[in-house]
Amino acid sequence: EVKLLESGGGLVQPGGSLRLSCAASGFTFNNYAMNWVRQAPGKGLEWVAVITMTGDGTNYADAVRGRFTISRDNPKNTLYLQMNSLRAEDTAVYYCTREPAGTCDIWGQGTMVTVSS
Amino acid sequence: DIVMTQTPLSSPVTLGQPASISCRSSQSLVHSDGNTYLSWLQQRPGQPPRLLIYKISNRFSGVPDRFSGSGAGTDFTLKISRVEAEDVGVYYCMQATQFPYSFGQGTKLEIK
């Protein structure tokens, strides 16, 4: 079964850091680009970042560029999102998604990040 | 940046009747490779999003054939031929032609 499982969410103070992980299974991880998408409580979907199959290329939403870093460990079948200088507006459920060229076909269940003092 | 605009934002539908959602992009979604990377996603209450349609009109694995997508350039439509109770949720269009990827605001489908 193709599966993505996020972890690492939680409560963090403004200005703090958090590292999310996404464990992939059931498919050849290094054959796919991967994305992070977030959803603030009661709001719509917002694209966050993408990383190429090999990890040599990344792109970010303006709202997170310079603060968040997407990375991957292909031998471990794991995607990461390092989040620094967190703000209240980063509060959201964070989903990892698989991208087979131009769409997001598999989504994880998400992990909640709450930024609050 | 490409802005995706969906209409309507809310759609009350009678069971067994058709439903239609429109999505308009602020720029053409035709990629330099000739493909149009417009997808439709469904998010049922309390669930993560689920892919329904990719590249305008291709149904993803396991998606019922009552869902169909159409359109070109900047105007796209998702149609449900006969709405069932399990179709309740929020529907999003998404473009992956140009960075940053972007989503429509979402259309809430509810049963009358």
Coordinates of C-alpha atoms in Angstrom, one line a residue:
Chain A
E1 CA 0.0 0.0 0.0
V2 CA 1.3 3.4 -1.0
K3 CA 1.5 5.5 2.2
L4 CA 2.9 8.8 3.6
L5 CA 3.1 9.3 7.3
E6 CA 3.9 12.7 8.8
S7 CA 5.3 13.3 12.3
G8 CA 7.0 16.0 14.3
G9 CA 4.2 18.5 14.8
G10 CA 3.4 20.1 18.1
L11 CA 3.2 23.3 20.0
V12 CA 6.1 25.8 19.7
Q13 CA 6.6 29.4 20.7
P14 CA 7.0 32.2 18.2
G15 CA 10.5 32.4 17.0
G16 CA 11.1 28.7 17.7
S17 CA 11.9 25.8 15.4
L18 CA 10.4 22.4 14.5
R19 CA 11.4 19.6 12.1
L20 CA 8.7 17.7 10.4
S21 CA 9.3 14.2 8.9
C22 CA 7.3 12.2 6.3
A23 CA 7.9 8.5 6.0
A24 CA 7.1 7.0 2.6
S25 CA 6.3 3.4 2.0
G26 CA 4.8 1.2 -0.8
F27 CA 6.5 3.0 -3.7
T28 CA 10.0 3.9 -5.0
F29 CA 10.6 7.1 -3.1
N30 CA 13.4 8.4 -5.2
N31 CA 11.3 8.3 -8.4
Y32 CA 9.1 11.2 -7.3
A33 CA 9.4 14.9 -6.4
M34 CA 7.8 15.6 -3.1
N35 CA 5.9 18.6 -1.7
W36 CA 4.7 20.1 1.6
V37 CA 1.2 21.7 1.6
R38 CA -0.4 23.3 4.7
Q39 CA -3.9 24.2 5.8
A40 CA -4.5 26.7 8.5
P41 CA -7.5 25.9 10.8
G42 CA -10.8 26.4 8.9
K43 CA -8.9 27.6 5.8
G44 CA -7.9 26.4 2.4
L45 CA -4.8 24.7 1.1
E46 CA -1.5 26.5 0.7
W47 CA 1.5 25.1 -1.1
V48 CA 4.7 25.4 0.9
A49 CA 7.7 23.8 -0.9
V50 CA 8.8 21.1 -3.4
I51 CA 12.0 19.1 -3.8
T52 CA 13.2 17.1 -6.8
M53 CA 13.6 13.4 -6.9
T54 CA 17.3 13.6 -6.2
G55 CA 17.1 16.5 -3.8
D56 CA 19.2 18.8 -5.9
G57 CA 16.4 21.3 -6.6
T58 CA 14.0 23.0 -4.3
N59 CA 11.4 25.8 -4.5
Y60 CA 9.5 27.6 -1.8
A61 CA 6.4 29.8 -1.3
D62 CA 7.4 33.4 -0.6
A63 CA 5.8 33.2 2.9
V64 CA 8.3 30.6 4.0
R65 CA 11.4 31.2 1.9
G66 CA 14.5 31.8 4.1
R67 CA 12.8 30.3 7.1
F68 CA 11.9 26.8 6.0
T69 CA 14.1 24.1 4.4
I70 CA 12.8 21.1 2.6
S71 CA 15.1 18.1 2.3
R72 CA 15.0 14.3 1.8
D73 CA 16.9 11.2 2.6
N74 CA 16.3 8.7 -0.2
P75 CA 17.9 5.7 1.4
K76 CA 15.6 6.3 4.4
N77 CA 12.5 7.0 2.3
T78 CA 11.9 10.1 4.3
L79 CA 11.0 13.8 3.5
Y80 CA 11.7 16.6 5.9
L81 CA 10.7 20.2 6.6
Q82 CA 12.9 22.2 8.9
M83 CA 10.9 25.2 10.1
N84 CA 12.8 28.1 11.8
S85 CA 11.7 31.5 13.0
L86 CA 8.1 30.3 13.3
R87 CA 5.2 32.7 13.4
A88 CA 1.6 32.5 14.5
E89 CA 0.6 32.5 10.9
D90 CA 2.5 29.2 10.4
T91 CA -0.1 27.4 12.5
A92 CA -1.6 24.7 10.3
V93 CA -1.9 21.1 9.5
Y94 CA 1.1 20.2 7.3
Y95 CA 0.7 17.5 4.6
C96 CA 3.4 15.8 2.6
T97 CA 2.4 14.9 -0.9
R98 CA 3.9 12.8 -3.7
E99 CA 4.2 14.6 -7.1
P100 CA 4.3 12.5 -10.3
A101 CA 4.9 15.4 -12.6
G102 CA 2.3 18.2 -12.3
T103 CA 0.0 16.9 -9.6
C104 CA -0.1 15.7 -6.0
D105 CA -1.5 12.2 -6.1
I106 CA -0.9 10.8 -2.7
W107 CA -1.4 12.7 0.6
G108 CA -0.5 11.9 4.1
Q109 CA -2.8 12.3 7.1
G110 CA -1.0 15.5 8.1
T111 CA 0.7 16.8 11.3
M112 CA -0.5 19.8 13.3
V113 CA 1.8 22.6 14.0
T114 CA 0.7 25.3 16.5
V115 CA 2.8 28.4 17.0
S116 CA 1.7 30.2 20.2
S117 CA 3.1 31.6 23.4
Chain B
D1 CA 2.0 34.3 -9.3
I2 CA -1.0 32.5 -10.7
V3 CA -4.3 33.1 -8.9
M4 CA -6.9 30.4 -9.0
T5 CA -10.5 31.5 -8.6
Q6 CA -13.3 29.0 -8.0
T7 CA -17.1 29.5 -8.4
P8 CA -19.3 29.0 -6.6
L9 CA -17.8 28.9 -3.1
S10 CA -20.8 27.0 -1.9
S11 CA -23.0 24.6 -3.8
P12 CA -26.1 23.0 -2.3
V13 CA -27.2 20.0 -4.4
T14 CA -30.0 17.5 -4.3
L15 CA -28.9 13.9 -4.1
G16 CA -28.9 12.3 -7.6
Q17 CA -28.6 15.7 -9.3
P18 CA -25.6 17.0 -11.2
A19 CA -23.1 19.5 -9.8
S20 CA -20.6 21.7 -11.5
I21 CA -17.6 23.8 -10.2
S22 CA -15.7 26.3 -12.2
C23 CA -12.0 27.3 -11.8
R24 CA -10.4 30.2 -13.6
S25 CA -6.6 30.9 -13.6
S26 CA -5.1 34.4 -13.9
Q27 CA -2.7 33.1 -16.6
S28 CA -2.7 30.2 -19.1
L29 CA -1.9 26.9 -17.4
V30 CA -0.3 25.5 -20.6
H31 CA 3.2 24.4 -19.7
S32 CA 6.2 24.8 -22.0
D33 CA 6.1 21.0 -22.4
G34 CA 2.6 21.2 -23.8
N35 CA 0.8 19.8 -20.8
T36 CA -1.7 21.6 -18.7
Y37 CA -1.2 20.8 -15.0
L38 CA -4.6 21.5 -13.6
S39 CA -5.9 19.1 -10.9
W40 CA -9.0 18.7 -8.8
L41 CA -8.9 17.5 -5.2
Q42 CA -11.7 16.5 -2.8
Q43 CA -11.4 17.0 0.9
R44 CA -14.1 15.2 2.9
P45 CA -14.8 16.5 6.5
G46 CA -11.9 15.6 8.8
Q47 CA -9.9 14.0 6.0
P48 CA -6.8 14.9 4.0
P49 CA -7.2 16.0 0.4
R50 CA -7.6 13.3 -2.2
L51 CA -6.8 13.6 -5.9
L52 CA -9.7 13.2 -8.2
I53 CA -8.6 14.6 -11.6
Y54 CA -5.1 15.5 -13.1
K55 CA -4.1 17.2 -16.3
I56 CA -7.6 18.7 -16.7
S57 CA -9.5 15.5 -17.4
N58 CA -7.7 12.3 -16.3
R59 CA -9.4 10.5 -13.4
F60 CA -7.1 9.2 -10.8
S61 CA -7.1 5.5 -9.8
G62 CA -10.2 4.5 -8.0
V63 CA -12.2 7.7 -8.7
P64 CA -15.8 7.0 -9.8
D65 CA -16.6 7.9 -13.4
R66 CA -19.4 10.3 -12.2
F67 CA -16.5 12.7 -11.8
S68 CA -15.2 14.4 -14.9
G69 CA -13.0 17.4 -15.7
S70 CA -12.8 19.6 -18.8
G71 CA -11.5 22.9 -20.0
A72 CA -8.4 24.5 -21.5
G73 CA -6.1 27.5 -21.1
T74 CA -7.5 29.4 -18.2
D75 CA -11.0 28.0 -17.7
F76 CA -11.8 24.6 -16.2
T77 CA -14.7 22.7 -14.8
L78 CA -15.3 19.8 -12.5
K79 CA -18.6 18.0 -13.0
I80 CA -20.3 15.4 -10.9
S81 CA -23.0 13.6 -13.0
R82 CA -25.1 12.4 -10.0
V83 CA -24.2 13.6 -6.6
E84 CA -24.0 11.0 -3.8
A85 CA -24.0 11.5 -0.1
E86 CA -20.2 10.6 0.1
D87 CA -19.4 13.5 -2.2
V88 CA -20.0 16.1 0.5
G89 CA -16.9 18.1 1.2
V90 CA -14.7 20.8 -0.2
Y91 CA -13.3 20.7 -3.7
Y92 CA -10.1 22.5 -4.8
C93 CA -8.6 23.2 -8.1
M94 CA -4.8 23.3 -8.2
Q95 CA -2.2 24.4 -10.7
A96 CA 1.3 23.0 -10.9
T97 CA 2.3 24.6 -14.2
Q98 CA 4.3 27.4 -12.6
F99 CA 5.9 28.0 -9.2
P100 CA 4.6 28.8 -6.8
Y101 CA 1.9 26.1 -7.1
S102 CA -1.5 27.5 -6.1
F103 CA -5.0 26.3 -5.1
G104 CA -8.4 27.8 -5.6
Q105 CA -10.2 29.0 -2.4
G106 CA -12.3 25.8 -2.3
T107 CA -16.0 25.0 -3.1
K108 CA -18.1 23.5 -0.4
L109 CA -20.5 20.9 -1.7
E110 CA -23.4 20.2 0.6
I111 CA -26.7 18.3 0.2
K112 CA -29.9 20.3 0.2

